[in-house]
Short mmCIF file of C-alpha atoms in Angstrom, two decimals:
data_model
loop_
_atom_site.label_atom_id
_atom_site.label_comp_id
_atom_site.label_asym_id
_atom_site.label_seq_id
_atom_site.Cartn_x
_atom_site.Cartn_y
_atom_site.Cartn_z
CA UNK A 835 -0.95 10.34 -18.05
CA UNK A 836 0.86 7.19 -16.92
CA UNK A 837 -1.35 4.06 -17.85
CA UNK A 838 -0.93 -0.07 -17.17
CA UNK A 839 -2.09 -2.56 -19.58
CA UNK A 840 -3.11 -5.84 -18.59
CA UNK A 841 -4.17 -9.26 -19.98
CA UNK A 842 -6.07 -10.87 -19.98
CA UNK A 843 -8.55 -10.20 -17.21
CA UNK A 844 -9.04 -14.14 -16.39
CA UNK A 845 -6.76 -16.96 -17.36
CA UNK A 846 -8.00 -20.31 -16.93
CA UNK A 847 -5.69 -23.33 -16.67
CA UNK A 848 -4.76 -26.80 -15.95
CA UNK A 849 -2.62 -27.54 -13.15
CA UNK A 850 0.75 -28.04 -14.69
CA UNK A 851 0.63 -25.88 -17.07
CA UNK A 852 1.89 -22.71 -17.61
CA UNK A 853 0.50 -19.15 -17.56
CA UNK A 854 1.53 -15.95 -18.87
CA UNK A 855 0.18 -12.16 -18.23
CA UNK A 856 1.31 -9.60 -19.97
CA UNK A 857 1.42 -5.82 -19.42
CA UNK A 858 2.01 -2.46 -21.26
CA UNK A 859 2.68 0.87 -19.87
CA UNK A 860 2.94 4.01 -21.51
CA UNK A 861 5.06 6.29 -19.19
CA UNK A 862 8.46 6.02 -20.68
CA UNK A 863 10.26 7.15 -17.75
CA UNK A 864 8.82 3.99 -15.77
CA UNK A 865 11.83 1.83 -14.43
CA UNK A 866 10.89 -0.49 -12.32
CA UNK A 867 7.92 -3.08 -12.88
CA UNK A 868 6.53 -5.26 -9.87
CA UNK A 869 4.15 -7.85 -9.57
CA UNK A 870 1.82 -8.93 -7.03
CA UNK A 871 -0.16 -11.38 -6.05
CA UNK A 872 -3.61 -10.90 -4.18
CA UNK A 873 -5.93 -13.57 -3.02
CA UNK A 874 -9.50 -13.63 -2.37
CA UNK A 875 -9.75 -10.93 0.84
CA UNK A 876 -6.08 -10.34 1.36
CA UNK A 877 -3.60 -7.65 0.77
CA UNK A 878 -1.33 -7.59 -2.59
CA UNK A 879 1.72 -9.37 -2.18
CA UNK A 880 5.29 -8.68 -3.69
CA UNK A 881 6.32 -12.05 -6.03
CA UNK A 882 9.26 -10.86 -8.37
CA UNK A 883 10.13 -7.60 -9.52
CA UNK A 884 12.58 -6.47 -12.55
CA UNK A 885 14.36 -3.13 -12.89
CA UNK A 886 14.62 -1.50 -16.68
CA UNK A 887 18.06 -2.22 -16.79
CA UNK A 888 17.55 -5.78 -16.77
CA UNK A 889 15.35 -8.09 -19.41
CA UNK A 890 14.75 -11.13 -17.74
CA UNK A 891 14.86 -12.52 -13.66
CA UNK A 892 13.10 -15.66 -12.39
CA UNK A 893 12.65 -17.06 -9.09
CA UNK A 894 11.98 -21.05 -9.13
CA UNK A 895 8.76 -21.26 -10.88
CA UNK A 896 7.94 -17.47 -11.74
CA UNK A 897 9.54 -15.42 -13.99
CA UNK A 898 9.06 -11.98 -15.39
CA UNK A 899 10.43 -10.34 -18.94
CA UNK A 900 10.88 -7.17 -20.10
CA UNK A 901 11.23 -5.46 -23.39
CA UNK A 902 12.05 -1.78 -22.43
CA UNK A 903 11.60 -0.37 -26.32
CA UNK A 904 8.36 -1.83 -26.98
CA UNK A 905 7.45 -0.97 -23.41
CA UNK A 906 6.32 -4.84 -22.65
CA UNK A 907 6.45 -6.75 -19.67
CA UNK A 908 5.00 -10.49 -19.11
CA UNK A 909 4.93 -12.28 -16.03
CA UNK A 910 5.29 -16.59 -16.62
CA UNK A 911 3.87 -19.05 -13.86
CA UNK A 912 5.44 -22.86 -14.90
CA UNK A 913 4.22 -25.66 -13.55
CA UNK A 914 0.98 -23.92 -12.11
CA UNK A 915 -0.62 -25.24 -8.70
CA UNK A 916 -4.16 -24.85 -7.35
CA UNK A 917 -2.67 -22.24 -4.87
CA UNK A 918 -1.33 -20.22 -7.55
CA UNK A 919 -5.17 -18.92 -8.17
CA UNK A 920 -5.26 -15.27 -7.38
CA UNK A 921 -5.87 -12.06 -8.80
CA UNK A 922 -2.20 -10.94 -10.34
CA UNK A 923 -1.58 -7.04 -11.45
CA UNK A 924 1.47 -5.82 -12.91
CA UNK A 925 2.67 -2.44 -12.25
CA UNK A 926 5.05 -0.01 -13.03
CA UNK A 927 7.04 2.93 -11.27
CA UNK A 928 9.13 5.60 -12.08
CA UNK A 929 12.14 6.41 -9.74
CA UNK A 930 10.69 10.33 -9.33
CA UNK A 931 7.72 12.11 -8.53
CA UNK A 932 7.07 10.48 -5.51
CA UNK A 933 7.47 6.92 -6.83
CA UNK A 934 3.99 6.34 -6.93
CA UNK A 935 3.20 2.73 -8.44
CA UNK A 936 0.86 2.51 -11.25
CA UNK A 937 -0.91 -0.84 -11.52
CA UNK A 938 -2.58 -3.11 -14.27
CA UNK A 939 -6.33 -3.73 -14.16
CA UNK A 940 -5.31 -7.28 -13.00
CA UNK A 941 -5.66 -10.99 -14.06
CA UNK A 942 -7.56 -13.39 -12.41
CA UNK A 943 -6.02 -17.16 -12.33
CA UNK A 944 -7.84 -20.49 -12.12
CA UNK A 945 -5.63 -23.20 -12.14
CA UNK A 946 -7.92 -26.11 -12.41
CA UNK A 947 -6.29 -29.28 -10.61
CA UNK B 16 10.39 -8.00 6.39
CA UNK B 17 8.37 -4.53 6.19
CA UNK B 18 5.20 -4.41 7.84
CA UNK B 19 2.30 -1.71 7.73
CA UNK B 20 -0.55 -2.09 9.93
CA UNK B 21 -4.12 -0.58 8.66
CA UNK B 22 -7.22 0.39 10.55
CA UNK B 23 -10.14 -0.71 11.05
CA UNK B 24 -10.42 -3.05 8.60
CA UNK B 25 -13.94 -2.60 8.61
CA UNK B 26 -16.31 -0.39 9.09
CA UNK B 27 -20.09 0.71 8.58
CA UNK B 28 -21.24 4.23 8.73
CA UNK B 29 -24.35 6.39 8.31
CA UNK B 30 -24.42 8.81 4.90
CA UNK B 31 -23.58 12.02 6.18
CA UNK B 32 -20.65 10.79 8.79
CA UNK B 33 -16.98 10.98 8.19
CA UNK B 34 -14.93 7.72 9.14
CA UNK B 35 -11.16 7.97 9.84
CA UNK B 36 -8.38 5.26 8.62
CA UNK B 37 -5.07 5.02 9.62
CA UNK B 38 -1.75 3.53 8.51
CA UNK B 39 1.37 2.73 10.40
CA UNK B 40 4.57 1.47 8.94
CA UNK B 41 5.45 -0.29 12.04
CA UNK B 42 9.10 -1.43 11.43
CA UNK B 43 10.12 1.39 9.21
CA UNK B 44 10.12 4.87 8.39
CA UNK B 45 7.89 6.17 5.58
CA UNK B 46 8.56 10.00 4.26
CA UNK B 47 5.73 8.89 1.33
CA UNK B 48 2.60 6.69 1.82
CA UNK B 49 -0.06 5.67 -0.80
CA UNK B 50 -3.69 5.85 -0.85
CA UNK B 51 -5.35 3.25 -3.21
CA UNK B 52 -9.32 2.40 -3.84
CA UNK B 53 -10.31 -0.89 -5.00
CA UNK B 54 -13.72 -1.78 -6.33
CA UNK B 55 -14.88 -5.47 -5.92
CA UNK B 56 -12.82 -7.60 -8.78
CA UNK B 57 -11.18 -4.34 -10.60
CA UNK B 58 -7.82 -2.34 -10.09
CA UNK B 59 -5.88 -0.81 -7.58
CA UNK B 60 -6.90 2.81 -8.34
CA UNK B 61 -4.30 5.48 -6.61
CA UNK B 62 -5.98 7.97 -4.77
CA UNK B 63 -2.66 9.93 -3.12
CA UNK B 64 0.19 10.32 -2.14
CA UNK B 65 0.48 10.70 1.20
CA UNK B 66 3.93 13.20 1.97
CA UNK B 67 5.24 13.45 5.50
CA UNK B 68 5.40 17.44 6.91
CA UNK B 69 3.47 18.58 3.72
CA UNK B 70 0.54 18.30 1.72
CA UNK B 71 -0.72 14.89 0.36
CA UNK B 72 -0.56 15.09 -3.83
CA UNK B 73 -4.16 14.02 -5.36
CA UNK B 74 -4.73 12.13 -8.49
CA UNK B 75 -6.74 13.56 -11.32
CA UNK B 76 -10.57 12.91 -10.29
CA UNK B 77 -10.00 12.83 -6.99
CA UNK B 78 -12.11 15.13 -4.66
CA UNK B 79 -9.32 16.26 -1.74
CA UNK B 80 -12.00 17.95 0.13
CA UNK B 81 -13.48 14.93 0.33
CA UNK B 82 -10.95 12.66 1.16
CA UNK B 83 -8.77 13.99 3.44
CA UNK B 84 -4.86 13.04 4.09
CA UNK B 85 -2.78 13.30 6.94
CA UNK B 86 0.79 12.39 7.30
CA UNK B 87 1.99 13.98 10.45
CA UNK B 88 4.90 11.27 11.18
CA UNK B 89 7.23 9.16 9.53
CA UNK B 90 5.18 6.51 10.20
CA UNK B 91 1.43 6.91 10.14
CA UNK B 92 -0.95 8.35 7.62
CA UNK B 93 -4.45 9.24 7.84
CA UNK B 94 -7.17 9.18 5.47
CA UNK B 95 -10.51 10.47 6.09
CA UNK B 96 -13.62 10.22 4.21
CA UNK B 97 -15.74 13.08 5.20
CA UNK B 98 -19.42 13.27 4.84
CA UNK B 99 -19.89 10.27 3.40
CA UNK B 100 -22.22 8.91 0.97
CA UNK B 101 -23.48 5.08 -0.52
CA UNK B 102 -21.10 5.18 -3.31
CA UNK B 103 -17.86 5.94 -1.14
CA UNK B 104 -18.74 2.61 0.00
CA UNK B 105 -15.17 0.56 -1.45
CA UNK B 106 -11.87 -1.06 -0.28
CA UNK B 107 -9.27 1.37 1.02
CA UNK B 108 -5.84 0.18 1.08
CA UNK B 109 -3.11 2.10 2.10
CA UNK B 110 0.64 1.29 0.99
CA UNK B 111 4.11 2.34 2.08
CA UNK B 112 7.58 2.54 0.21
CA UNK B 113 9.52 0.31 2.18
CA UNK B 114 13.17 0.60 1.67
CA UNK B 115 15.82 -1.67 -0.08
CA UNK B 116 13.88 -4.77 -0.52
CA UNK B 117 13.05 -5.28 -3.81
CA UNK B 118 15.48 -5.92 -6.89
CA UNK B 119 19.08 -4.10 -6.53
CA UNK B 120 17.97 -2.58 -3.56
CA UNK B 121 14.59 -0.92 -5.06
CA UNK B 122 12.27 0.24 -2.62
CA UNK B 123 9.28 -2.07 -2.16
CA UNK B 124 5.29 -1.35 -2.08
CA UNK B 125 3.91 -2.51 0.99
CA UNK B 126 0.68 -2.99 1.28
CA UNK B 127 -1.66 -2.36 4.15
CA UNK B 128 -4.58 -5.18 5.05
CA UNK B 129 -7.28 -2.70 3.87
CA UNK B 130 -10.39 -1.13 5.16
CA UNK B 131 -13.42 -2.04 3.84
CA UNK B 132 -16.08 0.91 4.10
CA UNK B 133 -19.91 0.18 4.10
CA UNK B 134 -21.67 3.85 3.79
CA UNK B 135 -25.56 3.00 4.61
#
């Protein structure tokens, strides 16, 4: 069946820096890969998203790759900030079948200021 | 942007009860909602999907006696955990296909507030 990848599970790092998550998924047929964001009581968020007919898109300090053959995607935080600590999951979604959105086992983020 | 309302977003119940949870897409129309279960500090496990007019589809593992789905309008689902037990206790969150927003016009995964179920 469809599966997500994720890591690592917790990413610890200093403010400034950057971080990157990286994902997997298995169902080839999987075309569109969005992440979200989800602090500490709150609902997921939308932050970027990439289609499979596009490797690379970035949005001021986040960006998110894709390598559709080796079935990779990685999500890059630059210049992290305190309020960037959250619980991240990647996910991925084919375009039938109901759409339904498979998602990564998550990462949490520290960003230690 | 998209919005979908979800309640209660708590709620405490005796073993044996069934408790009721319902999701609105309030500013949009949604033929397919989602049914997720999250366990303190893990996943976002899908549960179902929720199909307007017809029959909800269940993941592998997932008892659909148990947890019952509703989606009688374009705009509100209904899950229901009947005769519930201690280890139903989790975070429901509910999630709607919002259309157009995402990149080149995908449709978007909105995302309810959640419910969080105590079973005693």
């Amino acid at each position: 069946g469809e599966n997500v990848e994720q890591h690592p599970s917790t990413l610890s790092v200093q403010e400034g820096d950057s971080a990157v998550i990286k994902c997997t998924y298995s169902d080839s047929a999987s075309n569109y890969f969005p992440w979200y964001k989800q602090e500490l009581g709150k609902r997921p968020q939308l932050i970027i998203d990439i289609r499979s007919n596009v490797g690379e898109k970035k949005d001021q300090r986040i960006a998110v790759t894709l390598n559709k053959t080796a079935k990779h995607f990685s999500l890059h935080i630059t210049e992290t900030q305190p309020e960037d600590s959250a619980v991240y999951f990647c996910a991925a979604r084919r375009n039938t079948g109901g759409f339904k959105t498979i998602f990564g086992a998550g990462t949490r983020l520290f960003v230690k200021a | 942007g998209a919005v979908v309302s979800q309640h209660p977003s708590w709620v405490i119940c005796k073993s044996g009860t069934s408790v009721k949870i319902e999701c609105r897409s309030l500013d949009f129309q949604a033929t397919t909602m989602f049914w997720y279960r999250q366990f303190p500090k893990q996943s976002l496990m899908l549960m179902a999907t929720s199909n307007e007019g017809s029959k909800a589809t269940y993941e592998q593992g997932v008892e659909k006696d148990k947890f019952l789905i509703n989606h009688a309008s374009l705009t509100l689902s209904t899950l229901t955990v009947t005769s519930a037990h201690p280890e139903d206790s989790s975070f429901y969150i509910c999630s709607a296909s919002s259309p157009g927003q995402g990149s080149a016009g995908a449709n978007v995964l909105t995302f309810g507030a959640g419910s969080r179920l105590t079973v005693l």
